[in-house]
Amino acid sequence: GAVVSQHPSRVICKSGTSVKIECRSLDFQATTMFWYRQFPKKSLMLMATSNEGSKATYEQGVEKDKFLINHASLTLSTLTVTSAHPEDSSFYICSARLKREKYNEQFFGPGTRLTVL
Amino acid sequence: AQSVTQLDSQVPVFEEAPVELRCNYSSSVSVYLFWYVQYPNQGLQLLLKYLSGSTLVKGINGFEAEFNKSQTSFHLRKPSVHISDTAEYFCAVSLPVPGGGNKLTFGTGTQLKVEL
């Protein structure tokens, strides 16, 4: 149980285009999903916390207009990188927390490798 | 402020040897602690967690960790490693944040490289 999927697993796009990444909890309901960014050989940096039915909470320094997050249902959150540029190239990982879970144990997706040319 | 420190960025070890990956945290309140493993180009997989109770926690793949409150540590150990254990290991701490909810903060990771 507690499986999280991401789609696509990797994407290559041209500079200036927008890219949407999906994060799904496959066998549980997730009121809260998280989006992380990971640079090569670096730790995970929390970008935003996404709550179902409400606006996402962004971490300091993360541009909300550039990284649009939508959490329309209890099993799906999307991250859209708008007007992507080469510096947005990174490994994006989502995670989901079980409904009513207080310890913040998160289940992670397999990640999406974004390359902006 | 809370932080998680993984003292070793890389740990080389021979196959079948024991290994310890160190993790220290700083917090003035009770914490929940996690160890995750990440294989190349993959997401994070939970190895084990400490929420409460016994300070010795056993996880998957033969790993275990001990929560030491006085030393604010949560070191990960395995008595005999295998080549397949080669991966990046992240220690994480979950703490409450203002306004409600918890936030997971990760250490910088330790690259475990198992050699023949």
Coordinates of C-alpha atoms in Angstrom, one line a residue:
Chain A
G1 CA 0.0 0.0 0.0
A2 CA 0.8 3.7 0.1
V3 CA 2.0 4.0 -3.5
V4 CA 2.6 7.3 -5.2
S5 CA 3.1 7.7 -8.9
Q6 CA 4.5 10.6 -11.0
H7 CA 4.0 11.3 -14.6
P8 CA 6.0 11.8 -16.7
S9 CA 9.2 10.2 -15.4
R10 CA 11.3 12.4 -17.6
V11 CA 10.6 15.3 -19.9
I12 CA 12.7 17.4 -22.2
C13 CA 11.3 20.7 -23.3
K14 CA 12.3 23.9 -25.1
S15 CA 12.9 27.1 -23.1
G16 CA 9.8 29.2 -22.7
T17 CA 7.3 26.3 -22.8
S18 CA 5.3 25.1 -19.8
V19 CA 5.5 21.6 -18.4
K20 CA 2.9 19.8 -16.2
I21 CA 3.9 17.0 -13.8
E22 CA 1.3 14.8 -12.2
C23 CA 1.5 13.2 -8.8
R24 CA -1.1 10.6 -7.8
S25 CA -1.7 8.6 -4.6
L26 CA -2.8 5.2 -6.0
D27 CA -4.2 3.4 -3.1
F28 CA -4.9 6.0 -0.4
Q29 CA -6.4 9.4 0.0
A30 CA -3.9 12.2 0.5
T31 CA -5.2 15.5 1.9
T32 CA -1.7 16.9 1.7
M33 CA 0.9 16.5 -1.0
F34 CA 4.4 18.0 -1.1
W35 CA 6.6 19.0 -4.0
Y36 CA 10.4 18.9 -3.7
R37 CA 13.2 19.8 -5.9
Q38 CA 16.5 18.0 -5.9
F39 CA 19.7 19.3 -7.5
P40 CA 22.4 16.8 -8.5
K41 CA 24.1 15.3 -5.4
K42 CA 22.0 17.5 -3.2
S43 CA 19.3 17.0 -0.6
L44 CA 15.6 17.6 -1.2
M45 CA 14.3 21.1 -1.0
L46 CA 10.7 21.6 -0.2
M47 CA 9.0 23.8 -2.7
A48 CA 5.4 23.8 -1.6
T49 CA 2.8 22.1 0.4
S50 CA -0.4 21.3 -1.4
N51 CA -3.7 20.8 0.4
E52 CA -6.7 19.4 -1.4
G53 CA -9.2 22.1 -2.2
S54 CA -7.1 25.0 -1.1
K55 CA -4.2 27.1 -2.3
A56 CA -0.7 25.7 -2.0
T57 CA 1.7 27.0 0.6
Y58 CA 5.0 27.9 -0.9
E59 CA 8.4 28.0 0.8
Q60 CA 10.4 31.2 1.0
G61 CA 12.1 31.9 -2.3
V62 CA 9.9 29.7 -4.5
E63 CA 8.0 31.7 -7.1
K64 CA 4.3 30.8 -7.0
D65 CA 3.6 32.2 -10.4
K66 CA 6.3 30.1 -11.9
F67 CA 5.5 26.9 -10.2
L68 CA 1.8 26.5 -10.3
I69 CA 0.3 23.8 -8.0
N70 CA -3.2 22.4 -8.2
H71 CA -4.6 19.8 -5.8
A72 CA -8.0 19.2 -7.2
S73 CA -8.7 15.8 -5.6
L74 CA -7.6 13.6 -2.8
T75 CA -5.5 11.6 -5.1
L76 CA -4.0 14.1 -7.6
S77 CA -1.8 17.1 -7.4
T78 CA -0.1 18.8 -10.4
L79 CA 2.9 21.0 -10.7
T80 CA 3.2 23.2 -13.7
V81 CA 6.5 24.8 -14.5
T82 CA 5.6 27.9 -16.5
S83 CA 7.8 29.4 -19.1
A84 CA 10.6 27.0 -18.2
H85 CA 14.2 28.0 -18.5
P86 CA 17.4 25.9 -18.4
E87 CA 17.9 26.8 -14.7
D88 CA 14.6 25.0 -14.0
S89 CA 16.2 21.8 -15.0
S90 CA 16.1 19.5 -12.0
F91 CA 14.7 16.4 -10.5
Y92 CA 11.2 17.0 -9.1
I93 CA 9.8 14.7 -6.5
C94 CA 6.3 14.7 -5.0
S95 CA 5.2 13.0 -1.8
A96 CA 1.8 12.4 -0.2
R97 CA 0.7 12.1 3.4
L98 CA -2.1 9.8 4.6
K99 CA -5.3 11.5 5.6
R100 CA -5.4 12.3 9.3
E101 CA -1.8 11.2 9.7
K102 CA -0.1 13.3 12.4
Y103 CA 3.5 12.2 12.1
N104 CA 4.0 13.6 8.7
E105 CA 5.2 10.3 7.3
Q106 CA 5.4 10.9 3.6
F107 CA 5.3 8.5 0.7
F108 CA 7.4 9.6 -2.2
G109 CA 6.9 9.3 -5.9
P110 CA 9.6 8.1 -8.3
G111 CA 10.5 11.6 -9.4
T112 CA 10.4 13.5 -12.7
R113 CA 13.6 14.5 -14.5
L114 CA 13.0 17.9 -16.2
T115 CA 15.5 19.1 -18.8
V116 CA 15.0 22.5 -20.3
L117 CA 17.0 23.1 -23.5
Chain B
A1 CA 15.3 26.3 14.7
Q2 CA 15.6 22.7 13.7
S3 CA 18.2 21.1 11.6
V4 CA 19.4 17.7 10.5
T5 CA 23.1 17.0 10.1
Q6 CA 24.6 14.0 8.3
L7 CA 28.2 14.2 9.1
D8 CA 29.5 12.0 6.3
S9 CA 28.8 12.8 2.7
Q10 CA 30.3 9.6 1.5
V11 CA 30.9 6.2 3.2
P12 CA 32.9 3.5 1.3
V13 CA 32.6 0.1 2.8
F14 CA 33.5 -3.5 1.7
E15 CA 30.7 -6.0 1.1
E16 CA 29.7 -7.9 4.2
A17 CA 31.3 -5.3 6.5
P18 CA 29.2 -3.4 9.0
V19 CA 28.2 0.2 8.4
E20 CA 26.9 3.1 10.4
L21 CA 25.6 6.3 8.8
R22 CA 25.4 9.1 11.3
C23 CA 22.5 11.6 11.8
N24 CA 22.2 14.3 14.4
Y25 CA 19.3 16.7 14.8
S26 CA 18.7 19.8 16.8
S27 CA 15.3 20.5 18.3
S28 CA 13.9 21.6 21.6
V29 CA 10.7 19.6 21.2
S30 CA 9.9 16.0 20.6
V31 CA 10.6 14.8 17.1
Y32 CA 9.7 12.1 14.7
L33 CA 12.7 10.7 12.8
F34 CA 13.0 8.9 9.4
W35 CA 15.6 7.3 7.2
Y36 CA 15.0 7.2 3.5
V37 CA 17.0 5.5 0.8
Q38 CA 17.3 6.8 -2.8
Y39 CA 18.6 4.7 -5.7
P40 CA 19.8 6.6 -8.8
N41 CA 17.1 8.5 -10.6
Q42 CA 14.4 7.2 -8.3
G43 CA 12.3 8.7 -5.5
L44 CA 12.8 8.1 -1.8
Q45 CA 11.9 4.8 -0.1
L46 CA 11.3 4.7 3.6
L47 CA 13.8 2.5 5.4
L48 CA 12.5 3.0 9.0
K49 CA 11.0 5.5 11.3
Y50 CA 11.0 6.5 15.0
L51 CA 7.7 7.9 16.3
S52 CA 7.7 6.8 19.9
G53 CA 8.3 3.8 22.1
S54 CA 11.4 1.6 21.7
T55 CA 14.5 3.5 20.8
L56 CA 15.8 0.7 18.6
V57 CA 14.0 0.7 15.4
K58 CA 14.2 -2.1 12.8
G59 CA 13.5 -1.4 9.2
I60 CA 13.6 -3.0 5.8
N61 CA 16.6 -4.6 4.1
G62 CA 18.3 -5.4 7.5
F63 CA 18.8 -1.8 8.6
E64 CA 18.2 -0.6 12.1
A65 CA 18.6 2.7 13.8
E66 CA 18.7 3.9 17.4
F67 CA 17.2 7.0 18.7
N68 CA 19.4 8.6 21.4
K69 CA 17.6 11.6 22.9
S70 CA 20.5 12.7 25.1
Q71 CA 22.9 12.8 22.1
T72 CA 20.2 13.9 19.7
S73 CA 21.2 11.2 17.3
F74 CA 19.5 8.7 15.1
H75 CA 22.3 6.7 13.5
L76 CA 21.5 4.1 10.9
R77 CA 23.3 0.7 11.0
K78 CA 23.6 -2.5 9.1
P79 CA 25.7 -5.4 10.4
S80 CA 26.6 -6.7 6.9
V81 CA 26.1 -4.7 3.7
H82 CA 25.5 -5.9 0.2
I83 CA 26.4 -4.4 -3.1
S84 CA 22.8 -3.6 -3.6
D85 CA 22.8 -1.3 -0.6
T86 CA 24.8 1.2 -2.7
A87 CA 22.6 4.3 -2.7
E88 CA 22.0 7.7 -1.2
Y89 CA 20.6 7.7 2.4
F90 CA 18.7 10.6 3.8
C91 CA 17.9 11.3 7.4
A92 CA 14.8 13.4 8.0
V93 CA 13.1 15.0 11.0
S94 CA 9.4 16.0 11.3
L95 CA 8.5 18.9 13.5
P96 CA 5.4 21.0 14.0
V97 CA 5.3 24.3 12.2
P98 CA 3.5 27.5 13.2
G99 CA -0.1 27.5 11.9
G100 CA -0.4 23.8 12.2
G101 CA 0.9 20.7 10.5
N102 CA 4.4 19.2 10.4
K103 CA 7.3 19.8 8.1
L104 CA 9.8 17.3 7.0
T105 CA 13.4 18.5 6.9
F106 CA 16.1 16.4 5.3
G107 CA 19.8 16.1 5.9
T108 CA 22.2 16.5 3.1
G109 CA 22.5 12.8 2.5
T110 CA 25.2 10.2 2.7
Q111 CA 26.3 8.3 -0.3
L112 CA 27.0 4.6 0.7
K113 CA 29.3 2.9 -1.7
V114 CA 29.7 -0.8 -1.2
E115 CA 32.7 -2.3 -2.8
L116 CA 33.7 -5.9 -3.5

